Tab-separated table of C-alpha atoms in Angstrom:
chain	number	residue	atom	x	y	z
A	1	UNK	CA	-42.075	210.870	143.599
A	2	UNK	CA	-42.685	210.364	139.886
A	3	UNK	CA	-43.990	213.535	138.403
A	4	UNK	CA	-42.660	216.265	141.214
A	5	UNK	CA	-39.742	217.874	141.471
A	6	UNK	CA	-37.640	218.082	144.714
A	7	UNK	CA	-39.755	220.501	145.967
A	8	UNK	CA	-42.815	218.434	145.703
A	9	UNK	CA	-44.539	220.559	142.881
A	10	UNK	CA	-45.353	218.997	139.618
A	11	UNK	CA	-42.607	218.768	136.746
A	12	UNK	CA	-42.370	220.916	133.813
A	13	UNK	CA	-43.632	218.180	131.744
A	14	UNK	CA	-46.817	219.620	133.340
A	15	UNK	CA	-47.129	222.831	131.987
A	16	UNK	CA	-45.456	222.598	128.975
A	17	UNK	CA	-47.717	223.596	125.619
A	18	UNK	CA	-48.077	220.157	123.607
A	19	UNK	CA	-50.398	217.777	122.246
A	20	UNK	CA	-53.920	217.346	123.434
A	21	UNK	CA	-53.831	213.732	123.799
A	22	UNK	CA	-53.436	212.260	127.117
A	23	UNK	CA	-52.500	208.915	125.811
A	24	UNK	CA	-49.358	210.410	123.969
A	25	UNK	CA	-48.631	212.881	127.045
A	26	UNK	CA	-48.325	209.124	128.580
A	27	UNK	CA	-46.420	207.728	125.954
A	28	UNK	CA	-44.149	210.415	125.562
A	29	UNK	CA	-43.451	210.983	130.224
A	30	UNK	CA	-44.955	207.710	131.670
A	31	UNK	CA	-45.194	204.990	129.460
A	32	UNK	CA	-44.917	201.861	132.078
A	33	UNK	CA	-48.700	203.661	132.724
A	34	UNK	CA	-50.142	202.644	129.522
A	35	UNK	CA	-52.354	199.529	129.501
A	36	UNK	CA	-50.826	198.933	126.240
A	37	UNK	CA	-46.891	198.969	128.095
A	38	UNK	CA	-45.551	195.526	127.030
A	39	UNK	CA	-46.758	193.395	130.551
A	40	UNK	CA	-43.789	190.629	130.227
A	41	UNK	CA	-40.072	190.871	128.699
A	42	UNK	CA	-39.775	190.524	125.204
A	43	UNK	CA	-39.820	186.690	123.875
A	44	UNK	CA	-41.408	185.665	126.768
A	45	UNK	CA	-45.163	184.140	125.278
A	46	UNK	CA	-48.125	184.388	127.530
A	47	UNK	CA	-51.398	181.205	127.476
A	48	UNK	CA	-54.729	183.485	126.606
A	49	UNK	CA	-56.420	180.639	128.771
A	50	UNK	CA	-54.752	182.398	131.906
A	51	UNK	CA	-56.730	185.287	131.346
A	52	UNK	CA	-60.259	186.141	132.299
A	53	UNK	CA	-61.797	187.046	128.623
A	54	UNK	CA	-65.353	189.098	128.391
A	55	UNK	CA	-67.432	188.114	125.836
A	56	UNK	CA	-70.730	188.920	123.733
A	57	UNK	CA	-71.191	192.883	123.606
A	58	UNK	CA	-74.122	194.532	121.020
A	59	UNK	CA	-75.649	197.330	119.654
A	60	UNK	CA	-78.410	198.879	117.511
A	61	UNK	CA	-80.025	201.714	116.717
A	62	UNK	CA	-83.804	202.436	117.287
A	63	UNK	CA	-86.213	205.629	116.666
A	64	UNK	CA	-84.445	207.890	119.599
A	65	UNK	CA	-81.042	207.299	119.296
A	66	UNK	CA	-78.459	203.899	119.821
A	67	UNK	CA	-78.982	201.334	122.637
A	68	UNK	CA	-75.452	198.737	123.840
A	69	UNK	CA	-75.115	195.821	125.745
A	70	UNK	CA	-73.842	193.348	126.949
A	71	UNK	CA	-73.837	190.164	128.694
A	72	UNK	CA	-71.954	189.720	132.178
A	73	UNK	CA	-70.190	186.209	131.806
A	74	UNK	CA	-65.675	185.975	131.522
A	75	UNK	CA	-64.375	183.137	131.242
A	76	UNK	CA	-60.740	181.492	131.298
A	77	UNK	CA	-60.483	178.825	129.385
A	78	UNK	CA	-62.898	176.270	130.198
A	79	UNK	CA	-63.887	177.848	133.485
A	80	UNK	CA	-66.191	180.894	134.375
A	81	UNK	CA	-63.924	183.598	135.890
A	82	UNK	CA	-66.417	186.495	136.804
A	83	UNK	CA	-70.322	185.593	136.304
A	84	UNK	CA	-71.263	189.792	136.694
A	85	UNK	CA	-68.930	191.654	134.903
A	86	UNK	CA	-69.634	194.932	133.764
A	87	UNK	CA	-68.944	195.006	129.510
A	88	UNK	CA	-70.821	198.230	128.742
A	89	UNK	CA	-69.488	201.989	129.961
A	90	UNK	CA	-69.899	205.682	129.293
A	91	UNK	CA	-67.214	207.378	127.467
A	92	UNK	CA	-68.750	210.405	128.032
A	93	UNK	CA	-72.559	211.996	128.179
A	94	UNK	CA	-72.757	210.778	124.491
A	95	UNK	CA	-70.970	208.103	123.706
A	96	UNK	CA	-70.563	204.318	125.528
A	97	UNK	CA	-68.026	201.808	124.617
A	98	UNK	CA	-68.253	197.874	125.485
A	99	UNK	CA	-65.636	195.139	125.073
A	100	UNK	CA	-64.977	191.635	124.223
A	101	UNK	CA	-61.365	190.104	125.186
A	102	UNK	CA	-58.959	190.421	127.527
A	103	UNK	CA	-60.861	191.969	130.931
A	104	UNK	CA	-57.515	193.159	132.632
A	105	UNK	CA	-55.984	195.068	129.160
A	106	UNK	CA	-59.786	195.987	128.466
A	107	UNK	CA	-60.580	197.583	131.930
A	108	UNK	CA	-57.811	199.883	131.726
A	109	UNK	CA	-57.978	201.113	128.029
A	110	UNK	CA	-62.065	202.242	128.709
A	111	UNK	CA	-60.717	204.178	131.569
A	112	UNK	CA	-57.849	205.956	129.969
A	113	UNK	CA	-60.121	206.478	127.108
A	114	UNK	CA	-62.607	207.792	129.388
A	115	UNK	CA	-59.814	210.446	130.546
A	116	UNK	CA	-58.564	211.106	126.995
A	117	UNK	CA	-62.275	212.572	125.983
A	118	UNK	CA	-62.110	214.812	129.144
A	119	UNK	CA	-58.417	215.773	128.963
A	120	UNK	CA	-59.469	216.857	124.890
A	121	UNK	CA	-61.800	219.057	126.000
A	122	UNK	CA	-60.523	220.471	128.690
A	123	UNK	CA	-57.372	220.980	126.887
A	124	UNK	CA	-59.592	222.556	123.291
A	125	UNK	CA	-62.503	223.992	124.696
A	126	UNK	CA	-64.750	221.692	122.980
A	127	UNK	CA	-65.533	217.871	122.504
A	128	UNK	CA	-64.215	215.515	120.010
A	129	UNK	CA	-66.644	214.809	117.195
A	130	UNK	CA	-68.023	211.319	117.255
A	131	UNK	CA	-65.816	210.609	114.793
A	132	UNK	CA	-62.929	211.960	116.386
A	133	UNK	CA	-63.733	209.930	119.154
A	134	UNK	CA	-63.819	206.794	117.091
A	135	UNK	CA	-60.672	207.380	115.468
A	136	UNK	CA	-59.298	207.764	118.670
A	137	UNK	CA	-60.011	204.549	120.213
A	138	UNK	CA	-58.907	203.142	117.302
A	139	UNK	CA	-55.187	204.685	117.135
A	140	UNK	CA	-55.258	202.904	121.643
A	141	UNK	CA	-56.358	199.826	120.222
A	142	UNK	CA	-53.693	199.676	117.597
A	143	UNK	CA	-50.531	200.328	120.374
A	144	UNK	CA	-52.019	196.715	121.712
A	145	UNK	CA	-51.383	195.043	119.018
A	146	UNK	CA	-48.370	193.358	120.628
A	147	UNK	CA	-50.487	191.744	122.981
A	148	UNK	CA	-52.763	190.860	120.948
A	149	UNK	CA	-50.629	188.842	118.538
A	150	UNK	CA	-49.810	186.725	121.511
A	151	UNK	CA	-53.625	186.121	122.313
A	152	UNK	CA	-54.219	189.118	124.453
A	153	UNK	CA	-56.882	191.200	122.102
A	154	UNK	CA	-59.519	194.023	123.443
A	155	UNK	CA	-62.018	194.103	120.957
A	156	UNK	CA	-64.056	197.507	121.725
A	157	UNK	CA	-67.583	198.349	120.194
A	158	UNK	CA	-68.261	202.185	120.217
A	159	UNK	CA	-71.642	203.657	120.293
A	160	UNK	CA	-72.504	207.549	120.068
A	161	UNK	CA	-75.258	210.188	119.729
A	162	UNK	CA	-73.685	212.349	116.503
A	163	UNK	CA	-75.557	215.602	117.491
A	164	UNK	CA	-74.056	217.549	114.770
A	165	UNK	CA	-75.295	214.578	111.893
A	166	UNK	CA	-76.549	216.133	108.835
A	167	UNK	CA	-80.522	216.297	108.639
A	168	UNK	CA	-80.279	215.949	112.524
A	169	UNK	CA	-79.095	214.037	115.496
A	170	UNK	CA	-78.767	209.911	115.636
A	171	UNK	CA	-76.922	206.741	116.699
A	172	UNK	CA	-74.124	205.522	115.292
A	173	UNK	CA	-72.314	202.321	115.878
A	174	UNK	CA	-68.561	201.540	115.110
A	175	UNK	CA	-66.574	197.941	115.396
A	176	UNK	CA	-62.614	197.625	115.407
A	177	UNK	CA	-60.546	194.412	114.919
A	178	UNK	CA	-57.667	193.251	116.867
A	179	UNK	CA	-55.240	195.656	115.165
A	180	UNK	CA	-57.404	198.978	115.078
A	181	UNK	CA	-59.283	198.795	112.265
A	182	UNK	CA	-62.191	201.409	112.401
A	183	UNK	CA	-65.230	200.157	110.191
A	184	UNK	CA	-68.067	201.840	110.998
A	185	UNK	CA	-72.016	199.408	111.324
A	186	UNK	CA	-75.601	200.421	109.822
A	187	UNK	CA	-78.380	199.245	112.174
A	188	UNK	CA	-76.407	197.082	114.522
A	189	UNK	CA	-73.253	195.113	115.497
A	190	UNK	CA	-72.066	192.213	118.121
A	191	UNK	CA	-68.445	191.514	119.035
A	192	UNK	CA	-67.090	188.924	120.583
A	193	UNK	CA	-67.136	184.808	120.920
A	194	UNK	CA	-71.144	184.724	121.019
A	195	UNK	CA	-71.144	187.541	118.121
A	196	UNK	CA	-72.327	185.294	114.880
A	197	UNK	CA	-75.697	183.865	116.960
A	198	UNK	CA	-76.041	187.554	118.329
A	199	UNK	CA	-76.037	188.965	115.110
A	200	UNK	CA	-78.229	186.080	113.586
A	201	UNK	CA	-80.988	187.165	115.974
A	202	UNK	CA	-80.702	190.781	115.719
A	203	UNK	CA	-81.219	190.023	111.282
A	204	UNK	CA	-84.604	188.748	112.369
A	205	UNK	CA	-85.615	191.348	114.855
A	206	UNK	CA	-84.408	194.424	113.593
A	207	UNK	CA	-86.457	197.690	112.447
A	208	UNK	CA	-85.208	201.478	112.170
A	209	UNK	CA	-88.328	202.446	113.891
A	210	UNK	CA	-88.215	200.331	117.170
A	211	UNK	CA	-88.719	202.012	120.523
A	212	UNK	CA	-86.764	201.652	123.440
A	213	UNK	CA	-88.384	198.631	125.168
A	214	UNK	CA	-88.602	196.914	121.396
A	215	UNK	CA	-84.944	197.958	121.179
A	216	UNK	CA	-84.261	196.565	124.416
A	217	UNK	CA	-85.816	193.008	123.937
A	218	UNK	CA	-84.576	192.566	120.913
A	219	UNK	CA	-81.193	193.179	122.238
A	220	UNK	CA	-81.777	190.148	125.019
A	221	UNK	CA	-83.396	187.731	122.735
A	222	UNK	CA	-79.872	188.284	120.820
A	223	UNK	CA	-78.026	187.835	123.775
A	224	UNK	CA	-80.107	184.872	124.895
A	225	UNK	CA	-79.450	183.383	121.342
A	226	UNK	CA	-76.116	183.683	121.553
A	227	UNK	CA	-75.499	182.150	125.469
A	228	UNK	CA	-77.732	179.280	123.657
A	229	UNK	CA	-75.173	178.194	121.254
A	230	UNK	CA	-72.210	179.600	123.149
A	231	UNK	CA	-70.689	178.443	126.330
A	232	UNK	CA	-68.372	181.645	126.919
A	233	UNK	CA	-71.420	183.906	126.907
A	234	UNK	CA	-73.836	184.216	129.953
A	235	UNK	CA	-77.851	184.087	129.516
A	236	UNK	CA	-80.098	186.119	132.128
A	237	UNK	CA	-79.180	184.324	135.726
A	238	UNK	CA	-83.063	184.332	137.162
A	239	UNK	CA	-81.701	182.987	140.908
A	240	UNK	CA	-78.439	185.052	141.546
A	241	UNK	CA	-80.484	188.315	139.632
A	242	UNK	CA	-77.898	188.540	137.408
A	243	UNK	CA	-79.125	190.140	133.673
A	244	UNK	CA	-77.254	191.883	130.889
A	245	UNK	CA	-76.049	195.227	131.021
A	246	UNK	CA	-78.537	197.719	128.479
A	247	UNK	CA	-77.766	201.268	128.152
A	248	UNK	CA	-78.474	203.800	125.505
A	249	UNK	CA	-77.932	207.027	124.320
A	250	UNK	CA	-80.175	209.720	122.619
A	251	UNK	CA	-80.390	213.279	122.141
A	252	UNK	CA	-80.707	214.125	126.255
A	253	UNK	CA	-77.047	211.506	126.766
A	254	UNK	CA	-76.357	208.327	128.219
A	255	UNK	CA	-78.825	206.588	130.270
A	256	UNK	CA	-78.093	202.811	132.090
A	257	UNK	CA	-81.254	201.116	132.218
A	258	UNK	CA	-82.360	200.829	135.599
A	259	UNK	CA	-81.917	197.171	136.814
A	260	UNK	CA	-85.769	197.192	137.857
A	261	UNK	CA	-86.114	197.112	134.283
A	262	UNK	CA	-83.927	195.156	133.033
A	263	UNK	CA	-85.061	192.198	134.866
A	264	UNK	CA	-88.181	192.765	134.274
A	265	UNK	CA	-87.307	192.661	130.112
A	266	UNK	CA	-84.924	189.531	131.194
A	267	UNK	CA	-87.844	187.247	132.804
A	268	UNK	CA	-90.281	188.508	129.797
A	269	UNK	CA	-87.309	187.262	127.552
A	270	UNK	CA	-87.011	183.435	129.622
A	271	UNK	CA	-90.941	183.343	129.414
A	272	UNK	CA	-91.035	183.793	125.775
A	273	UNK	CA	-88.630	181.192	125.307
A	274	UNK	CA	-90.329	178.883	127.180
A	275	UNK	CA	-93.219	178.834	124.410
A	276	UNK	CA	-90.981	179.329	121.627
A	277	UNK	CA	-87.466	177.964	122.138
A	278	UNK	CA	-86.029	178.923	119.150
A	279	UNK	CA	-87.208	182.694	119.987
A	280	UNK	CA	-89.266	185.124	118.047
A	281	UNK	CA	-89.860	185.020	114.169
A	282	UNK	CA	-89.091	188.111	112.041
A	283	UNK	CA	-91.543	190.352	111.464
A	284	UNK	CA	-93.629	190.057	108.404
C-alpha cells in the first residue's frame, strides 16, 4: 500500500522533520494526489464545455465582521449541470472561501486547503495569519495554472475575520485571477460569469455600517441582479426551495445562515422585485 512499509506501518516520509505545508509534503511524496496533478497527457487539449463550471460567488463587509455567498447554479456549456451546488465553505473557524470555475478542480483544492490550515497548525502550534492564509491559496491556485490555460480555471474568493487587525478585529476580503494573483478588495467583491451585474448592485447598496440582515439582502438583490442578466448564474428557485448559500464570519467564527432564513430573505428579495424590477435604488 502507498505510504506503508512492508510491515504495514507508515513510511519514513512520515516522520521526517520538514516543511509545514501539506500541499508540498504532497508535491514532494504523492503528487498524482494533487488536484492540480496534470488530469490528461501532455498535448492532449481538453473542451471547458465538458465541464460542470460554478458561477457567481460574493462578498462584503458589514458592522460585525464579513458575510460570502453564493449562488447554487453549474453549468456546462449551454446546459445546467447541478441546480444546488454548494460555492461557499469554511476554511477554518475564521475564514470561508467560495469559487467560480471548474467544480471538479475547485472541489478538491477547498478541501486540501481546508487540510493545509489544520496540518499548519498542528504542525506550528498556532494558526496562519489571515494573510498567511491568503498567500497560501494563492501559491495552490498558481500550480493550476496548466489547467487553466486550457480552460480549466478555479477562481477562489477568500473571506476572513483578521483578529489580530490593528485598532481591532474585522473582515477582510481577497480575489485571485486565474494564475494566482492575490489582490486584496475594500468593501466587497464578486467572481465569476455573473460578477460585473453582481458588483453593479452591490455599488448601489453598499454601506460600512450595514447589519447582518442589511448585509444579507443586499447580497441577494446582487445575486438576483446578476441571474437577471446572466444565464450561467441561478436566481432564488421558490418551488424546488432552492436559495443562495450566505455565510459570515465575525469575531465569535463562521456561521452558515440557517436555511429558515435564508428563504425567508430570498422570498422578501422576489417580492421586492415584483414592485420594483430593476431592484432597490441607492441610498440617498
Amino acid at each position: 500500500m502507498q505510504g506503508y512499509d512492508s510491515a504495514g506501518l507508515p513510511s519514513a516520509a512520515f516522520f521526517t522533520p520538514g516543511t509545514s505545508s501539506f500541499t508540498e509534503f504532497l508535491a514532494a511524496h504523492r503528487p498524482r494526489l494533487l488536484p492540480t496533478a496534470p488530469p490528461v497527457p501532455p498535448g492532449v487539449r481538453m473542451g471547458p464545455d465538458r465541464f460542470p463550471h460554478g458561477t457567481t460567488v460574493l462578498a462584503l463587509t458589514y458592522r460585525d465582521g464579513v458575510l460570502i455567498a453564493g449562488d447554487r447554479r453549474a453549468t456546462m456549456g449551454n446546459l445546467i449541470a447541478q441546480r444546488d451546488l454548494e460555492k461557499v465553505h469554511p476554511a477554518d473557524d475564521h475564514t470561508a472561501v467560495a469559487f467560480a470555475g471548474t467544480v471538479g478542480l475547485a472541489l478538491d483544492m477547498v478541501r486540501l486547503y481546508q487540510v493545509e490550515l489544520t496540518h499548519f497548525e498542528k504542525i506550528e502550534g498556532v494558526p496562519m495569519t489571515l494573510a498567511a492564509k491568503a498567500a497560501r491559496l494563492a501559491a495552490m491556485i498558481r500550480q493550476n495554472l496548466a489547467q487553466a490555460m486550457q480552460g480549466l480555471a478555479v477562481v477562489p474568493l477568500l473571506v476572513g475575520y483578521d483578529l489580530t487587525a490593528p485598532g481591532g478585529g474585522h473582515g477582510r476580503i481577497f480575489g485571485y485571477d486565474a494564475a494566482g494573483g492575490l489582490y486584496e478588495k475594500r468593501h466587497f467583491h464578486a467572481e465569476g460569469s455573473g460578477s460585473p451585474y453582481a458588483r453593479g448592485a452591490l455599488k448601489k447598496l453598499y454601506r460600512p455600517d450595514l447589519t447582518r440582515r442589511e448585509a444579507a439582502l443586499a447580497a441577494l438583490q446582487a445575486l438576483y441582479d446578476a441571474a437577471d442578466d446572466d444565464s450561467a448564474t441561478g436566481g432564488p428557485d421558490l418551488n424546488r426551495r432552492i436559495f443562495p448559500v450566505v455565510s459570515v464570519i465575525t469575531e465569535d467564527g463562521f456561521e452558515r445562515l440557517p436555511e429558515t432564513e435564508t428563504e425567508e430573505l430570498s422570498r422578501e428579495t422576489v417580492r421586492q422585485r415584483a414592485g420594483r424590477p430593476d431592484g432597490p435604488h441607492a441610498a440617498p
